[in-house]
């Protein structure tokens, strides 16, 4: 396939075969790993066997876990009853990684994977990752466990410290539903419900706390079979026809319509429908890096480049000029309008997110003014709007100026990293599974829904490595090269997630944009210093990760990955990236430590350091 054809195929979403990835020598199937000897168990005998059967009914391929005695019954059932298949265990070195892996898997597939965490302590370790998945509206089924609820059955000491009155309370504010079933039959029902609720929009994590005694009790009699599919009916939503007509009328008559393309699926037909809608309306489109790619960022109608915390100036100007705004489940309408300097536009909002909002956390953002609400998912609303708008008139698309990135001579910045990485990748399909806060949205166009998978969701630093392993797991064998660009702070908090990728032969390239600092917070300290007229040159104190510098490549190598670097000169990037990509094509996890100058994009720095607000 020549470069032009490969590019066309990528745009059209076909899988472009990568000769090395399809070579069996390089692709070790995960199913061949960690095989138990057959245990010869053919019928459910214990409570946890019934729970395992229910997990299999959810059709979940993997369960990422860190073990613990509270669920030793379930653990045994997964290995010796199900034979460590559907779901297959993925051992993780930290619960935060286990949950983050499920999160990353959902980012690619849109579907829940499972994670298992031990008692109160394992759940406590996992909480930040649950919060990230919640804010990112990503489904997963989390299984937890407690020491025997019946105090008489508790082993001395350890079962007592690992039994909490209301364990689900640890995550209730940021899960869609939780339960503590009291029998094998109830556990089956809970697992089916958890899978169904997690996968129904707005999606999110669910948690089930399995009582150790329920798991370990022998079944007095077989639990009667049920047709599990009937307990998880597909949920179809659609906006009422009059609301669609009202939205279409507003958009048809708009002079300066703007689409804020937010939380949408990874589906290519839905992507093409959004492009068709924007072209039909001549609407400008704004995207951001909080969520996965939602519109081609180098399309003539895309305004500016995707921003991180705020719209870039060109996008802000476009939003200010809008007379009708169509939000496709945009994460933060109010905040965006505030950054843009206000708006009197009529607003059409497409979302079901409000169904999830609760009183614990404010990730629902400010209450936006809405003139027409389409209470369905964007993937459903867009084709309905296209239909209501009728045939499109041919329309000339604006010509878009593409300014090449200006690279500062003699320095190694995140932009140098991005430009060299793009060169190394060439035309092959790539998924950016995570991006550092220092990333410049101008440096990498997105042309397919899988080109970029969005951020951690909850702003919990340390999500990047685990999320990327989960995404790479879902992409394994697809011909797409998964690439994570992590900040050094993010990488260091969760580097052991890479061991799981190495152990299960999940190819992944991790590039660390290593500014040897929790740099984000240097900018916060600079802002405070400006507000208080104190010396901004002290902003680095308590932020820099140096003296000693940490050997990130060695940390990667220690996990079974192949470590490269530190790269300290832009001139070395091409060679090192080529070697690292070759390692990934060989089925490895490769980590490249790139020592970049501390700094964010001009737009982000301006937003973060301005004196007011
Ligand atoms: C769990 C957690 N701890 C602390 C923070 C505060 N915080 C936000 S960004 C950031 C720095 C991240 O450093 P790094 O990943 O190296 O990115 P950089 O800003 O240096 O590019 C910190 C500490 C957070 N958001 N989450
Ligand atoms: Mg950093």
XYZ file of C-alpha atoms and ligand atoms in Angstrom:
640
model
C 0.000 0.000 0.000
C 1.566 3.338 -0.978
C 1.536 6.331 1.342
C -1.444 8.023 -0.329
C -3.518 4.844 -0.159
C -2.511 4.219 3.427
C -3.569 7.728 4.306
C -6.895 7.327 2.536
C -7.470 4.015 4.283
C -6.659 5.632 7.610
C -9.122 8.432 6.955
C -11.737 5.891 6.022
C -11.005 3.950 9.170
C -9.891 0.751 7.550
C -7.382 -1.229 9.477
C -4.059 -0.753 7.777
C -2.086 -3.944 8.243
C 1.258 -3.525 9.851
C 3.341 -6.399 8.533
C 5.236 -6.840 11.783
C 2.220 -6.632 14.074
C 0.495 -9.346 12.057
C 3.507 -11.629 12.212
C 2.721 -14.274 14.842
C 6.304 -14.143 16.075
C 5.659 -10.604 17.237
C 2.113 -10.988 18.481
C 1.889 -13.290 21.493
C -1.835 -13.893 22.087
C -2.762 -12.945 25.644
C -4.953 -16.045 25.854
C -1.837 -18.240 25.730
C -0.425 -16.653 28.887
C -0.913 -17.627 32.536
C -2.629 -20.930 31.705
C -3.792 -22.910 34.759
C -3.837 -26.723 34.767
C -7.388 -27.954 34.127
C -9.260 -28.345 37.395
C -12.050 -30.503 35.996
C -14.803 -28.421 37.603
C -17.867 -28.365 35.365
C -20.644 -27.083 37.582
C -20.948 -24.194 40.002
C -20.348 -25.442 43.534
C -19.721 -22.282 45.535
C -21.181 -18.807 45.697
C -18.190 -17.365 43.884
C -18.658 -19.846 41.001
C -22.085 -18.298 40.443
C -20.550 -14.796 40.513
C -17.919 -15.951 37.979
C -20.639 -17.312 35.688
C -22.374 -13.942 35.832
C -19.138 -12.164 34.896
C -18.795 -14.436 31.891
C -22.373 -13.611 30.922
C -21.321 -9.961 30.687
C -18.964 -11.030 27.908
C -16.066 -9.252 29.517
C -12.717 -10.426 28.115
C -10.424 -9.329 30.963
C -10.425 -8.602 34.668
C -7.518 -6.433 35.834
C -6.734 -7.092 39.448
C -4.497 -7.006 42.435
C -5.214 -10.028 44.646
C -6.396 -10.293 48.241
C -7.918 -12.789 50.645
C -11.273 -11.023 50.741
C -11.948 -12.359 47.260
C -9.917 -15.552 47.346
C -13.160 -17.413 46.663
C -13.807 -15.476 43.462
C -10.134 -15.710 42.521
C -10.336 -19.503 42.762
C -13.530 -19.550 40.695
C -11.930 -17.460 37.939
C -8.899 -19.768 37.758
C -10.280 -23.206 38.551
C -13.915 -22.945 37.474
C -13.688 -20.613 34.450
C -10.129 -21.695 33.573
C -8.855 -18.089 33.504
C -10.759 -17.346 30.309
C -13.424 -14.730 29.557
C -12.575 -13.020 31.767
C -8.846 -13.596 31.829
C -6.948 -12.107 34.739
C -4.507 -9.280 34.134
C -2.318 -8.992 37.181
C -1.522 -5.413 38.178
C 1.015 -4.109 40.674
C -1.308 -1.438 42.052
C -5.093 -1.124 42.199
C -4.889 2.297 40.605
C -3.385 0.618 37.530
C -6.036 -2.116 37.507
C -8.842 0.453 37.388
C -6.969 2.708 34.950
C -6.454 -0.239 32.588
C -10.205 -0.870 32.567
C -10.658 2.854 31.925
C -8.309 2.843 28.923
C -9.941 -0.278 27.515
C -13.339 1.450 27.657
C -11.937 4.538 25.933
C -11.252 2.427 22.830
C -14.143 -0.030 22.887
C -16.852 2.026 24.630
C -17.485 -1.115 26.734
C -16.895 -2.117 30.327
C -14.030 -4.351 31.289
C -13.786 -5.643 34.861
C -11.378 -4.874 37.679
C -11.096 -6.572 41.065
C -9.704 -4.923 44.180
C -9.220 -6.333 47.661
C -11.407 -5.216 50.578
C -11.355 -1.637 51.846
C -7.588 -1.177 51.362
C -7.496 -2.217 47.691
C -10.504 -0.053 46.970
C -8.842 2.894 48.707
C -5.826 2.451 46.423
C -8.095 2.407 43.392
C -10.286 5.386 44.216
C -8.531 8.072 42.179
C -8.683 5.930 39.076
C -12.391 5.280 39.684
C -12.870 9.026 39.943
C -10.996 9.591 36.660
C -13.209 7.033 34.886
C -16.341 8.575 36.407
C -15.473 12.090 35.229
C -14.587 10.634 31.817
C -17.977 8.818 31.714
C -16.297 5.499 30.979
C -17.936 2.191 31.930
C -16.361 -0.532 34.044
C -17.494 -3.173 36.509
C -15.442 -3.167 39.699
C -15.605 -6.183 41.939
C -14.554 -5.783 45.507
C -14.967 -7.828 48.614
C -15.242 -7.597 52.356
C -14.293 -9.863 55.229
C -17.310 -11.885 56.420
C -20.205 -9.581 57.210
C -21.192 -12.124 59.854
C -18.761 -11.295 62.693
C -18.859 -14.852 63.983
C -17.196 -16.020 60.764
C -14.307 -13.534 60.815
C -10.720 -14.670 61.231
C -9.130 -12.812 64.137
C -7.626 -9.396 63.440
C -7.193 -9.276 59.658
C -10.833 -9.948 58.749
C -11.854 -7.335 61.299
C -9.639 -4.552 59.927
C -10.697 -5.422 56.378
C -14.403 -5.287 57.080
C -16.051 -1.870 56.840
C -19.659 -1.090 57.605
C -20.379 0.483 54.219
C -17.471 -0.148 51.892
C -19.351 1.093 48.834
C -19.488 4.517 50.498
C -15.822 4.944 49.574
C -16.808 5.252 45.910
C -20.555 5.957 45.994
C -20.117 9.587 44.997
C -18.397 8.630 41.755
C -19.913 5.328 40.723
C -23.279 4.892 39.014
C -24.419 2.136 41.325
C -23.072 -0.183 44.014
C -24.312 -3.189 45.923
C -23.356 -5.722 48.577
C -25.305 -8.880 47.653
C -26.106 -11.313 50.460
C -26.404 -14.586 48.517
C -25.096 -16.282 45.385
C -28.321 -15.550 43.502
C -28.195 -11.914 44.583
C -24.540 -11.710 43.513
C -25.471 -12.898 40.026
C -28.248 -10.341 39.822
C -25.915 -7.605 41.077
C -23.244 -8.399 38.499
C -25.726 -8.389 35.617
C -27.189 -5.117 36.841
C -23.724 -3.625 37.294
C -22.753 -4.509 33.722
C -26.010 -3.213 32.321
C -25.922 0.080 34.223
C -22.211 0.709 33.517
C -22.712 0.259 29.774
C -25.851 2.403 29.556
C -25.427 6.107 28.759
C -24.293 8.160 30.544
C -21.731 5.443 31.194
C -19.657 5.055 34.315
C -18.128 2.686 36.830
C -20.223 0.376 39.034
C -19.029 -1.417 42.163
C -20.041 -4.701 43.778
C -18.801 -5.693 47.180
C -18.838 -9.484 47.547
C -19.074 -10.807 51.092
C -16.257 -13.339 51.665
C -18.719 -15.725 53.233
C -21.150 -15.545 50.311
C -18.266 -16.341 47.958
C -16.898 -19.212 49.980
C -20.149 -20.934 51.018
C -20.948 -24.187 49.310
C -24.202 -23.933 47.381
C -26.908 -25.908 49.195
C -28.480 -26.519 45.777
C -27.778 -25.402 42.205
C -28.824 -21.823 41.431
C -31.412 -22.140 38.662
C -30.231 -21.023 35.212
C -31.591 -17.790 33.788
C -31.413 -16.252 30.339
C -28.926 -13.556 31.336
C -29.347 -11.518 28.113
C -32.951 -10.744 29.083
C -31.689 -8.896 32.154
C -29.555 -6.497 30.140
C -31.844 -5.095 27.437
C -30.192 -2.695 24.996
C -31.161 0.903 25.754
C -32.034 3.001 22.725
C -32.554 6.707 23.224
C -33.864 9.282 20.801
C -34.802 12.928 21.117
C -38.491 13.770 20.603
C -39.243 14.770 17.003
C -40.458 18.270 17.960
C -37.216 18.998 19.807
C -35.199 17.826 16.798
C -37.316 20.042 14.522
C -36.828 23.047 16.831
C -33.062 22.471 16.927
C -32.897 22.061 13.148
C -34.848 25.312 12.666
C -32.456 27.236 14.922
C -29.432 25.794 13.153
C -30.837 26.278 9.638
C -31.455 29.960 10.296
C -28.166 30.599 12.060
C -25.690 32.965 10.437
C -22.755 31.826 12.522
C -23.487 28.356 13.839
C -20.810 26.732 15.967
C -20.579 23.095 17.022
C -18.838 22.257 20.282
C -17.912 18.635 19.630
C -17.513 17.012 23.033
C -18.092 13.514 24.450
C -18.829 11.309 21.464
C -18.149 7.687 20.584
C -15.180 6.196 18.690
C -17.536 5.160 15.881
C -16.435 6.150 12.372
C -19.963 6.461 10.925
C -20.844 8.853 13.733
C -17.638 10.804 12.997
C -18.564 11.071 9.313
C -22.093 12.191 10.252
C -20.630 15.032 12.371
C -18.500 16.137 9.433
C -21.577 16.001 7.183
C -23.584 18.090 9.673
C -20.883 20.741 10.001
C -20.518 20.947 6.208
C -24.300 21.067 5.743
C -24.569 23.996 8.133
C -21.257 25.631 7.279
C -20.748 25.505 11.049
C -17.384 26.110 12.636
C -16.365 23.321 14.996
C -14.452 23.581 18.257
C -12.859 20.560 19.950
C -10.656 20.137 22.998
C -8.152 17.686 24.448
C -10.297 16.803 27.479
C -12.105 14.171 25.436
C -11.212 11.889 22.530
C -11.037 13.098 18.932
C -14.497 14.251 17.869
C -13.894 16.035 14.547
C -11.003 16.244 12.078
C -8.821 18.955 13.541
C -7.373 19.978 10.171
C -10.790 20.209 8.513
C -11.426 23.685 7.029
C -14.333 24.176 9.461
C -12.336 23.311 12.589
C -11.691 26.556 14.487
C -8.121 26.892 15.701
C -6.564 23.862 17.334
C -7.886 21.818 20.256
C -7.180 23.522 23.567
C -6.588 21.879 26.921
C -7.993 23.966 29.767
C -9.464 26.709 27.573
C -10.250 27.367 23.916
C -7.308 28.785 21.944
C -7.793 32.440 20.843
C -9.151 31.550 17.360
C -11.667 29.132 18.862
C -12.657 31.690 21.522
C -13.260 34.307 18.808
C -15.376 31.824 16.836
C -17.462 31.051 19.928
C -17.940 34.757 20.706
C -19.223 35.334 17.170
C -21.692 32.421 17.253
C -25.433 33.088 17.067
C -26.385 29.415 17.560
C -24.251 26.889 19.429
C -24.804 23.157 19.104
C -23.175 21.361 22.026
C -22.558 17.682 21.382
C -22.265 16.769 25.053
C -19.536 19.378 25.527
C -17.905 18.875 28.918
C -18.188 22.446 30.188
C -20.395 24.861 28.254
C -20.394 27.552 30.932
C -16.650 27.484 31.469
C -15.975 27.610 27.751
C -18.306 30.574 27.233
C -16.645 32.318 30.166
C -13.174 31.737 28.683
C -14.465 32.979 25.328
C -15.640 36.230 26.919
C -19.391 35.518 26.986
C -22.048 34.771 24.402
C -25.650 35.620 23.565
C -26.022 32.661 21.246
C -29.012 30.346 21.367
C -27.890 26.994 22.689
C -28.902 23.539 21.530
C -27.623 20.990 23.994
C -27.362 17.279 23.191
C -26.774 15.257 26.327
C -28.068 12.709 28.783
C -25.316 13.551 31.235
C -27.703 15.165 33.754
C -29.019 11.683 34.573
C -25.726 11.008 36.321
C -25.278 14.173 38.359
C -25.249 13.811 42.116
C -24.450 15.891 45.132
C -20.982 14.563 45.909
C -18.834 16.191 43.252
C -19.244 19.138 40.915
C -17.893 17.552 37.739
C -21.254 18.427 36.168
C -19.920 22.005 35.782
C -22.018 25.197 35.769
C -25.694 24.990 34.840
C -25.750 26.068 31.191
C -28.529 28.078 29.564
C -30.241 25.780 27.038
C -32.837 26.787 24.442
C -33.428 23.302 23.033
C -32.419 20.091 24.769
C -31.993 16.912 22.773
C -32.021 14.298 25.498
C -30.023 11.615 23.735
C -26.446 10.833 22.825
C -24.744 12.864 20.087
C -24.386 9.759 17.900
C -28.194 9.560 17.796
C -28.876 13.292 17.543
C -26.592 14.087 14.620
C -28.224 11.776 12.037
C -31.646 12.950 13.283
C -30.615 16.578 12.744
C -29.243 15.790 9.279
C -32.554 14.180 8.375
C -34.557 17.110 9.694
C -32.377 19.606 7.824
C -33.075 17.901 4.502
C -30.860 17.885 1.412
C -27.733 20.011 1.663
C -26.993 22.894 -0.700
C -23.455 22.779 -2.101
C -21.352 25.128 -0.038
C -17.775 26.304 -0.438
C -15.625 25.487 2.543
C -13.342 28.174 3.905
C -9.656 27.906 3.114
C -7.724 27.168 6.242
C -4.294 28.606 6.881
C -2.044 25.959 8.391
C 0.870 27.604 10.120
C 3.817 25.225 10.546
C 5.031 24.982 14.136
C 7.868 27.379 14.898
C 10.577 25.374 16.607
C 13.096 27.209 18.765
C 16.643 26.459 17.562
C 19.034 24.879 20.019
C 16.335 23.764 22.458
C 14.419 20.571 22.993
C 10.766 21.419 23.579
C 7.569 19.380 23.567
C 6.971 20.694 20.037
C 10.309 19.210 18.901
C 9.233 15.945 20.502
C 5.876 16.009 18.680
C 7.308 16.919 15.285
C 9.953 14.183 15.452
C 7.418 11.641 16.703
C 5.089 12.402 13.810
C 7.973 12.044 11.408
C 8.870 8.688 12.939
C 5.296 7.443 12.755
C 4.799 8.586 9.163
C 1.448 7.674 7.680
C 0.718 4.626 9.807
C -2.429 4.659 11.939
C -1.680 5.760 15.460
C -3.682 6.257 18.628
C -2.524 8.867 21.081
C -3.696 7.168 24.255
C -2.738 10.048 26.540
C -1.158 13.488 26.204
C 0.916 15.504 28.632
C -0.386 18.804 29.951
C 2.448 20.460 28.038
C 1.138 19.137 24.690
C 0.426 21.618 21.936
C -2.838 20.844 20.134
C -1.322 22.334 16.968
C 1.319 19.651 16.699
C -0.731 16.600 15.706
C -3.895 16.538 13.575
C -6.634 14.026 14.405
C -8.401 12.488 11.399
C -10.093 9.452 12.874
C -11.973 8.872 16.158
C -9.198 6.578 17.395
C -6.412 9.057 16.647
C -6.743 10.527 20.158
C -8.521 8.996 23.154
C -8.874 11.999 25.465
C -7.444 12.856 28.858
C -7.752 11.173 32.242
C -11.169 12.758 32.827
C -10.807 13.641 36.477
C -7.510 15.531 36.384
C -5.982 12.844 38.592
C -2.278 12.843 37.772
C -0.938 9.276 37.487
C -3.717 8.111 35.174
C -1.675 8.245 31.974
C 0.353 5.015 32.135
C -2.500 2.712 33.240
C -5.062 4.235 30.873
C -2.555 3.805 28.052
C -1.924 0.154 28.897
C -5.695 -0.467 28.833
C -6.063 1.344 25.521
C -3.109 -0.574 24.062
C -4.720 -3.802 25.265
C -7.880 -2.965 23.326
C -5.840 -1.938 20.259
C -3.585 -5.015 20.279
C -3.647 -6.643 16.851
C -5.564 -3.743 15.251
C -2.561 -2.452 13.296
C -2.759 0.860 15.178
C 0.321 1.990 17.056
C -0.613 3.115 20.585
C 1.447 6.052 21.803
C 1.225 7.635 25.249
C 2.838 11.000 25.858
C 3.073 11.389 29.628
C 4.438 14.114 31.833
C 7.241 12.906 34.091
C 5.056 13.465 37.160
C 2.268 11.409 35.614
C 4.682 8.669 34.543
C 6.414 8.434 37.914
C 3.177 8.027 39.830
C 2.145 4.943 37.854
C 5.178 3.470 36.093
C 4.468 -0.033 37.439
C 1.395 -0.217 35.179
C 3.941 -0.930 32.430
C 4.871 -4.258 34.005
C 1.359 -5.493 33.226
C 1.820 -4.475 29.571
C 5.215 -6.184 29.447
C 3.936 -9.372 31.094
C 0.930 -9.701 28.784
C 2.857 -8.712 25.634
C 0.814 -5.583 25.014
C 2.803 -3.399 22.584
C 2.902 0.276 23.612
C 5.145 3.276 23.070
C 5.395 5.676 26.002
C 7.154 8.982 25.462
C 7.849 10.967 28.599
C 7.776 14.719 28.101
C 10.209 15.015 30.961
C 10.561 18.584 32.167
C 11.787 17.276 35.536
C 9.038 19.124 37.292
C 5.420 19.098 38.366
C 5.471 22.056 36.031
C 1.741 22.753 36.026
C 2.102 23.906 39.590
C 5.067 26.122 38.830
C 2.616 28.166 36.791
C 0.173 28.225 39.688
C 2.902 29.481 42.017
C 3.852 32.076 39.400
C 0.269 33.277 39.347
C 0.118 33.590 43.119
C 3.439 35.431 43.085
C 2.066 37.851 40.480
C -1.122 38.420 42.456
C 0.900 39.093 45.619
C 3.816 40.914 44.016
C 6.282 38.287 45.188
C 9.283 36.925 43.229
C 8.127 34.652 40.413
C 11.620 33.174 40.125
C 10.805 31.103 43.216
C 8.009 29.255 41.434
C 10.129 26.089 41.041
C 10.701 25.481 44.753
C 8.856 22.352 45.863
C 8.081 21.461 42.232
C 11.298 20.373 40.491
C 12.013 16.632 40.245
C 15.814 16.829 40.013
C 19.000 16.513 42.082
C 19.052 13.637 41.618
C 17.470 13.313 38.171
C 15.447 10.140 38.013
C 16.533 7.525 35.486
C 13.190 6.991 33.769
C 14.582 4.598 31.163
C 15.920 2.396 33.957
C 12.526 2.481 35.679
C 10.970 1.315 32.418
C 13.583 -1.398 31.935
C 12.935 -2.585 35.469
C 9.284 -3.220 34.502
C 10.340 -5.391 31.549
C 9.912 -2.548 29.048
C 12.709 -1.298 26.814
C 13.988 2.048 28.082
C 15.523 4.726 25.852
C 17.184 7.977 26.788
C 17.438 10.406 28.348
C 17.325 12.230 25.027
C 18.784 15.683 25.553
C 19.190 16.928 21.993
C 16.475 17.373 19.359
C 18.925 15.979 16.794
C 18.805 12.546 18.476
C 15.023 12.203 18.455
C 14.614 10.673 14.982
C 17.013 7.833 15.631
C 15.699 7.008 19.092
C 12.045 7.122 18.061
C 12.790 4.810 15.118
C 14.430 2.323 17.497
C 11.613 2.577 20.010
C 8.924 2.048 17.357
C 10.855 -0.973 16.056
C 10.774 -2.390 19.601
C 6.997 -1.850 19.788
C 6.590 -3.540 16.400
C 8.448 -6.436 17.960
C 5.701 -6.657 20.574
C 7.552 -4.736 23.293
C 6.706 -1.848 25.564
C 9.147 0.976 24.796
C 9.667 4.073 26.920
C 11.567 7.104 25.675
C 12.680 9.680 28.234
C 12.842 13.033 26.447
C 14.248 15.866 28.546
C 12.156 18.812 27.406
C 12.395 22.453 28.446
C 9.752 23.286 31.061
C 6.934 25.236 29.438
C 3.360 25.113 28.184
C 1.835 26.598 25.046
C 1.466 30.384 24.984
C -2.343 30.094 25.170
C -2.265 27.788 28.192
C 0.406 29.851 29.963
C -1.641 33.019 29.438
C -4.788 31.435 30.904
C -2.899 29.976 33.861
C -0.814 32.971 34.856
C -3.140 35.910 34.334
C -3.589 37.963 37.464
C -7.347 38.062 37.660
C -9.817 35.289 38.663
C -3.303 13.026 42.031
C -2.930 14.432 41.747
N -1.965 15.025 42.477
C -1.614 16.307 42.221
C -2.250 17.015 41.244
C -1.893 18.474 40.985
N -1.200 18.549 39.695
C -1.837 18.908 38.563
S -0.849 18.871 37.249
C 0.476 18.438 38.183
C 1.837 18.298 37.590
C 1.951 17.105 36.701
O 3.301 16.952 36.358
P 3.697 16.310 34.996
O 2.879 15.110 34.737
O 5.171 16.145 34.998
O 3.254 17.389 33.909
P 3.885 18.838 33.622
O 2.939 19.824 34.212
O 5.225 18.880 34.252
O 3.952 18.947 32.132
C 0.125 18.285 39.519
C 1.057 17.875 40.589
C -3.282 16.366 40.533
N -3.980 16.996 39.577
N -3.560 15.074 40.764
Mg 6.641 17.400 34.444
